Tab-separated table of C-alpha atoms in Angstrom:
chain	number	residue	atom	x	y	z
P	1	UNK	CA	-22.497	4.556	2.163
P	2	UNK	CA	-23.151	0.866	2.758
P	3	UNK	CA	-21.315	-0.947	0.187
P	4	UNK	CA	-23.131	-4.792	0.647
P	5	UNK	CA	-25.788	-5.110	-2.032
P	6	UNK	CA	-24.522	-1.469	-3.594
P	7	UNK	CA	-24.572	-2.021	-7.966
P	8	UNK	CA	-20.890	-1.003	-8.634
P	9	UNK	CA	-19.064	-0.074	-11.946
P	10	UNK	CA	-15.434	-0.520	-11.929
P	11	UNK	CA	-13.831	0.499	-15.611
P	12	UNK	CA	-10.172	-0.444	-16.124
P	13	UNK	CA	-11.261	-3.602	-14.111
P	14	UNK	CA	-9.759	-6.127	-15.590
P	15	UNK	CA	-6.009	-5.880	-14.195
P	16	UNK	CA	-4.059	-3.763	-12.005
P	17	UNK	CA	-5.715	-0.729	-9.592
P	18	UNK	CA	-9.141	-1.827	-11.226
P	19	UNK	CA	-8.998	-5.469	-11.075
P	20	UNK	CA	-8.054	-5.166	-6.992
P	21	UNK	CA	-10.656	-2.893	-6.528
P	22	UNK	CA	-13.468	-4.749	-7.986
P	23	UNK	CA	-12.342	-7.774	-5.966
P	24	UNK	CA	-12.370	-5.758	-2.913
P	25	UNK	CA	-15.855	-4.543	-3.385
P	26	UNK	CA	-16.982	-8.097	-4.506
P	27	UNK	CA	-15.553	-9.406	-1.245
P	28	UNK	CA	-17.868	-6.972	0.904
P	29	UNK	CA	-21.148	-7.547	-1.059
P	30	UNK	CA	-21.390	-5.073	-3.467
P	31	UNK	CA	-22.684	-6.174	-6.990
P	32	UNK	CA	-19.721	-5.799	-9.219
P	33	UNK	CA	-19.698	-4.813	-12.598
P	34	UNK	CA	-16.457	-4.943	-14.366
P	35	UNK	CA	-15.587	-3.125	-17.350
P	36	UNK	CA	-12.673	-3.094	-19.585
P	37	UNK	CA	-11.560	-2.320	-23.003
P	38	UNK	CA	-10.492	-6.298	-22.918
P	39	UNK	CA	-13.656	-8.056	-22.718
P	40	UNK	CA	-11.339	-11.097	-22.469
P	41	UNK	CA	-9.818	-9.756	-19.185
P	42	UNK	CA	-13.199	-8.129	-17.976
P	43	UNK	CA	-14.944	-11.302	-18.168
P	44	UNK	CA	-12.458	-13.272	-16.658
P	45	UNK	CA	-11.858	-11.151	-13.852
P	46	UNK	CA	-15.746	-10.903	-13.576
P	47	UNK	CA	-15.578	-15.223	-13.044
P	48	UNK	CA	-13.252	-14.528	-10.533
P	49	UNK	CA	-14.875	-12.249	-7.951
P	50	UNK	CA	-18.571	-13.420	-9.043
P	51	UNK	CA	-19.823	-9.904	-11.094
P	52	UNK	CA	-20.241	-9.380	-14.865
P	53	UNK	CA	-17.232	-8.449	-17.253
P	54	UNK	CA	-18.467	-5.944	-20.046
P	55	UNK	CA	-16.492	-4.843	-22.973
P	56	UNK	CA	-16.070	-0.943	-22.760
P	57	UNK	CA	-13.736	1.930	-24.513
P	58	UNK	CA	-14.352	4.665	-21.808
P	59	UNK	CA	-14.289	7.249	-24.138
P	60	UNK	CA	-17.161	6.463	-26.242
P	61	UNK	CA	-20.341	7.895	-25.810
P	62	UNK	CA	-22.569	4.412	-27.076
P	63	UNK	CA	-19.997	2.349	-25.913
P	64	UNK	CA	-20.240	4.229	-22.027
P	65	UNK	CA	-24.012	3.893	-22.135
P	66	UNK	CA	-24.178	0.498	-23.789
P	67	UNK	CA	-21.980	-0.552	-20.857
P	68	UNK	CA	-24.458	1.043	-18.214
P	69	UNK	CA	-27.131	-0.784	-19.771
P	70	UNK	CA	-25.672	-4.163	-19.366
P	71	UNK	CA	-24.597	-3.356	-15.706
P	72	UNK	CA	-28.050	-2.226	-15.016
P	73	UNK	CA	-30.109	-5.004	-16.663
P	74	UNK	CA	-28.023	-7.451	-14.778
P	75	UNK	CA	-27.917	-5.069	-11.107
P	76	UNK	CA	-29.829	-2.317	-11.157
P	77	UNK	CA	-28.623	1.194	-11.456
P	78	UNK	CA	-25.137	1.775	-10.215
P	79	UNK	CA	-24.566	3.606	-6.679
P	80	UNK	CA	-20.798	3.304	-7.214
P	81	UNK	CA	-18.493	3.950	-10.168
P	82	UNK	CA	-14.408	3.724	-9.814
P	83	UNK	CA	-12.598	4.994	-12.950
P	84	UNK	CA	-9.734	2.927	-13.082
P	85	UNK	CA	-9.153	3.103	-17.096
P	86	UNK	CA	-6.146	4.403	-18.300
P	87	UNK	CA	-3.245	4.617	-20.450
P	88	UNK	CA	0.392	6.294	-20.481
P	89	UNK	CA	1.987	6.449	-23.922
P	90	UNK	CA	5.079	8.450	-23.484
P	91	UNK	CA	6.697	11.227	-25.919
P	92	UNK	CA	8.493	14.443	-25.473
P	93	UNK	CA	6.820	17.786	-26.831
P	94	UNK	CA	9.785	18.110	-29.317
P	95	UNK	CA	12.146	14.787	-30.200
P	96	UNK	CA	14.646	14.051	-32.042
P	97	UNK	CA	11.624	13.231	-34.648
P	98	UNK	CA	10.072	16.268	-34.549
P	99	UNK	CA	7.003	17.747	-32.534
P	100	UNK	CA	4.891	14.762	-30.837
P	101	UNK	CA	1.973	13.404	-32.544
P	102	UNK	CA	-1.030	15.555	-32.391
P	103	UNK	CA	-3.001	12.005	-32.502
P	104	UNK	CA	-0.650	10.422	-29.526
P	105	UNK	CA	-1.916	13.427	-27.268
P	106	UNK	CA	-5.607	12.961	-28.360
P	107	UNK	CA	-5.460	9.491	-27.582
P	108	UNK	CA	-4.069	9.852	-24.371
P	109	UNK	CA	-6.686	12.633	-23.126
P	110	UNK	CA	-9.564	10.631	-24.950
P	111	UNK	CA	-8.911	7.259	-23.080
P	112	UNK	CA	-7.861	9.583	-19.313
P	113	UNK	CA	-9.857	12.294	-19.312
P	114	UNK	CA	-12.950	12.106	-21.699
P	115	UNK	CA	-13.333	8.741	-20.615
P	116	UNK	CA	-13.449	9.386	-17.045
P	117	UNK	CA	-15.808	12.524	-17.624
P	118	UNK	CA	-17.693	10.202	-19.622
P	119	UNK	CA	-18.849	7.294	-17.380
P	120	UNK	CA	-19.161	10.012	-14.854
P	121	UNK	CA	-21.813	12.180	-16.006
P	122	UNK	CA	-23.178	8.976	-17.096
P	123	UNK	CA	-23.065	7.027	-13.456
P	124	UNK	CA	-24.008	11.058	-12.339
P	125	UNK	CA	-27.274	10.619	-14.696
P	126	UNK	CA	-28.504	7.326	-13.295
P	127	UNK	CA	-27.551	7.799	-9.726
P	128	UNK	CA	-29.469	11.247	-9.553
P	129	UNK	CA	-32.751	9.310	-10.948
P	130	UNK	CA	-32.607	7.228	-7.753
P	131	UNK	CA	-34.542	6.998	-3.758
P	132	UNK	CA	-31.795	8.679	-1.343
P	133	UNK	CA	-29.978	6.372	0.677
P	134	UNK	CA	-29.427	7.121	4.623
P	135	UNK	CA	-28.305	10.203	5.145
P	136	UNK	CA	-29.486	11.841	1.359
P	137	UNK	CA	-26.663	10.211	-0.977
P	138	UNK	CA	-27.538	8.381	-4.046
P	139	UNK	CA	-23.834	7.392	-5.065
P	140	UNK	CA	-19.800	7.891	-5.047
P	141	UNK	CA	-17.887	8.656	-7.554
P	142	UNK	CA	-14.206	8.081	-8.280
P	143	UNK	CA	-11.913	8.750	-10.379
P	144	UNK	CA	-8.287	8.173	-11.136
P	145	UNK	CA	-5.761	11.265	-11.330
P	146	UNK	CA	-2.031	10.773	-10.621
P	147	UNK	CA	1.077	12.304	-8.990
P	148	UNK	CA	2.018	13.737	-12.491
P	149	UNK	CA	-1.183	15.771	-12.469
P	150	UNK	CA	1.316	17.880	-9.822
P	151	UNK	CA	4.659	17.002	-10.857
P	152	UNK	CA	4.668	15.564	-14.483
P	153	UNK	CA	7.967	14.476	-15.662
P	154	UNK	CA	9.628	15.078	-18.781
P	155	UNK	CA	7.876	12.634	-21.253
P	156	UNK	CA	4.732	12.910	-20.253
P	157	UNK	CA	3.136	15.938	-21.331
P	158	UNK	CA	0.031	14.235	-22.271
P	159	UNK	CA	-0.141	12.203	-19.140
P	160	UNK	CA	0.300	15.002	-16.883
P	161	UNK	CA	-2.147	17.018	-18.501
P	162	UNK	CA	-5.305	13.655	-18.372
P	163	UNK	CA	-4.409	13.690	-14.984
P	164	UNK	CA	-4.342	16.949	-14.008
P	165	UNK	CA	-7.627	17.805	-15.981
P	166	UNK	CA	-9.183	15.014	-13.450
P	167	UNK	CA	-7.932	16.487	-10.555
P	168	UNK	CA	-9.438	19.898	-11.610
P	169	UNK	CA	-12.712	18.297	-12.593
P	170	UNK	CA	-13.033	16.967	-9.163
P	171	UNK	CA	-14.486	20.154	-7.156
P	172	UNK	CA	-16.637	21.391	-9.822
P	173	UNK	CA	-18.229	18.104	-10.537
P	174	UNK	CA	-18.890	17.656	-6.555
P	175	UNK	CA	-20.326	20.875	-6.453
P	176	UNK	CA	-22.657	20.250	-8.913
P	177	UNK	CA	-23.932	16.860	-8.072
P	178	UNK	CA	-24.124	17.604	-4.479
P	179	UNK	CA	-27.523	18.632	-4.370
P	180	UNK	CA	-28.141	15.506	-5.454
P	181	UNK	CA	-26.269	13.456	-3.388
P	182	UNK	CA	-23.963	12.436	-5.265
P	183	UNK	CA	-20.224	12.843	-3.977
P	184	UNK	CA	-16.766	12.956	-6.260
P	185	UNK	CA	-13.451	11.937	-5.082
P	186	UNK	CA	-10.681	11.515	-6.929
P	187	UNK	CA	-7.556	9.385	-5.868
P	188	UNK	CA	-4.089	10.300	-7.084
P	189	UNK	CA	-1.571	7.295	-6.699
P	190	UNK	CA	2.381	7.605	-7.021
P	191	UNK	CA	4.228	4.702	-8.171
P	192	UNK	CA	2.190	1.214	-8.041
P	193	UNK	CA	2.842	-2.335	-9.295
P	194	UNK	CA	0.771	-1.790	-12.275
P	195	UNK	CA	0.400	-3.880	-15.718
P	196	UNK	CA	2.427	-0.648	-17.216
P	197	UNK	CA	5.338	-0.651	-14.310
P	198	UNK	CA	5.380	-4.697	-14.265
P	199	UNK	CA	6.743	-4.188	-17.838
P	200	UNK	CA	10.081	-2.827	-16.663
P	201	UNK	CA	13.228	-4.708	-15.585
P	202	UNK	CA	13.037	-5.777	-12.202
P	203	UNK	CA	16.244	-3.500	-10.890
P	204	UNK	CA	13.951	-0.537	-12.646
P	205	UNK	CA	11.545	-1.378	-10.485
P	206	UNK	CA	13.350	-1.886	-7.414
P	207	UNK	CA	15.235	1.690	-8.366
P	208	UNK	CA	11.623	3.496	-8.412
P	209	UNK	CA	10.479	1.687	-4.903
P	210	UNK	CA	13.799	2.825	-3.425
P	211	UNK	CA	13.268	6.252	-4.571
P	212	UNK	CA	10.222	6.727	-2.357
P	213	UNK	CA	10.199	8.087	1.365
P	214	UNK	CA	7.919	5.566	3.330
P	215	UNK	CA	7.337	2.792	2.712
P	216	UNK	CA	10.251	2.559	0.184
P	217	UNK	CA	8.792	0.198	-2.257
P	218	UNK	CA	6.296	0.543	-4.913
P	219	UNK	CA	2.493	0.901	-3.919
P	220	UNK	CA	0.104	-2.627	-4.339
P	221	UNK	CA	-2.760	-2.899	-5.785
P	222	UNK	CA	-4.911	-3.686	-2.667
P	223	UNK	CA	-4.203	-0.750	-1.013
P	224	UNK	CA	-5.816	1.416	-3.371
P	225	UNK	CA	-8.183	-0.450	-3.155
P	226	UNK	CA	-8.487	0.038	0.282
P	227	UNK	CA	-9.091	3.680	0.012
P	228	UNK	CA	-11.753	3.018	-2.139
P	229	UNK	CA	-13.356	1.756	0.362
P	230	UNK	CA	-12.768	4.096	2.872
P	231	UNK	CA	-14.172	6.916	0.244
P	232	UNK	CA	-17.205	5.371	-0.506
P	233	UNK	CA	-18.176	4.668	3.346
P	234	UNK	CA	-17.131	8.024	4.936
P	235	UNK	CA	-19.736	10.147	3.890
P	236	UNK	CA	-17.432	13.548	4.641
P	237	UNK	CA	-15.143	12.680	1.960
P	238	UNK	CA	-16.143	14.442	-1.023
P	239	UNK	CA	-14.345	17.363	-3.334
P	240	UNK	CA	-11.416	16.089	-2.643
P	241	UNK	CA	-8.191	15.088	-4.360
P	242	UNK	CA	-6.132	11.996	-2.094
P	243	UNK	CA	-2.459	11.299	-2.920
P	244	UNK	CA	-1.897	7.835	-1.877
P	245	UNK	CA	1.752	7.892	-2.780
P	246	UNK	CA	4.220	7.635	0.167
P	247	UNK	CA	5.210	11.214	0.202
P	248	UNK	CA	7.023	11.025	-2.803
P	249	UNK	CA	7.607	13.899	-5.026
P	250	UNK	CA	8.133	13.135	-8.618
P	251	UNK	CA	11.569	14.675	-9.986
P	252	UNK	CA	11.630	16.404	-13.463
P	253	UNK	CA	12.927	12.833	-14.984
């Protein structure tokens, strides 16, 4: 799909995987809307890259749709949504406190996985109302999984688990919107310079990069981006879950 002139929604846009990839899409034309549970940091990256910053939590049905409404008043309805939003509060299934918090798993799923479904079958509503494109498609959709959603580490129970619900949502969904050409690809990074890995000592960090096969450093920002990209113009892509992680394989801990 031609991305110039495209409406795009980018959630978790404003820092990190999201923030890159809304510049990127800015930079070739598309009309970028950015959305973020920081309005602050949605708006600012919005002044940035010359789209619209809208306050969002993902995982709210009015709050999705008010958020769709805004992007669409100010671009008309969206061809391409990238779910970028996303959090990773750790805790073991049993600590030395006691079983995890039933609410700290909720959370996790309702931000990851609920959220993503959400702005999906939202994006999945408008785009189907839409004129085909060339070649039949009326939008891309991507989501976020992760490494963990194959080989979640101790800690992370209710990481692994968002992430591996949004791998397995992948196929179905792109089954189902397919007849209206609508295609779902989901992108599953390894370890990136993120807001959440930028928090860690720098000899953490350089540990992790070191740990992966090739390139041994951590993953950038840009170059997810870059698939993005590539996804949304190679109409073949579609159903499909993409590690972009180096070939590394996540150890137990």
């Amino acid at each position: 799909m031609q991305i110039k002139d495209c409406p795009a929604l980018v959630t978790g846009g404003g820092s990190g995987l999201g923030a890159a990839t809304a510049a990127l899409l800015a930079s070739l034309g598309a009309k970028v809307a950015v959305v973020d549970i920081n309005r602050d940091a949605a708006r600012a990256q919005a002044l940035t890259i010359g789209g619209i910053g809208i306050g969002c939590d993902v995982g709210d049905a009015a709050s999705g749709e008010a958020a769709f409404a805004a992007a669409r008043a100010a671009h008309g309805p969206v061809r391409i949504l990238v779910n970028c939003a996303g959090i990773a509060t750790p805790g073991r299934i049993v600590s030395r406190e006691g079983p995890l918090a039933l609410e700290t798993f909720e959370r996790v799923i309702r931000v990851n996985l609920t959220g993503s479904f959400n702005m999906l079958r939202l994006a999945a509503a408008e785009m189907s109302a839409q004129d085909p494109l060339d070649g039949g498609e009326r939008g891309v959709i991507i989501n976020t999984a992760s490494v963990a959603a194959y080989e979640g580490q101790i800690g992370q129970p209710a990481y692994a688990a968002s992430k591996g619900g949004i791998a397995a949502l992948t196929l179905p969904a792109a089954r189902e919107l397919a007849r209206a050409g609508i295609r779902v690809v989901a992108i599953a990074p390894g370890l990136f310079h993120t807001p959440m890995v930028e928090g860690l000592p720098s000899e953490v960090q350089a540990s992790l990069g070191a740990g992966i096969p090739f390139p041994a450093r951590l993953g950038r920002a840009p170059e997810y981006a870059a698939l993005v990209e590539h996804i949304v113009r190679n109409q073949y892509l579609n159903g499909e879950v993409i590690r972009l992680d180096g070939a590394l394989r996540m150890p137990p801990r």
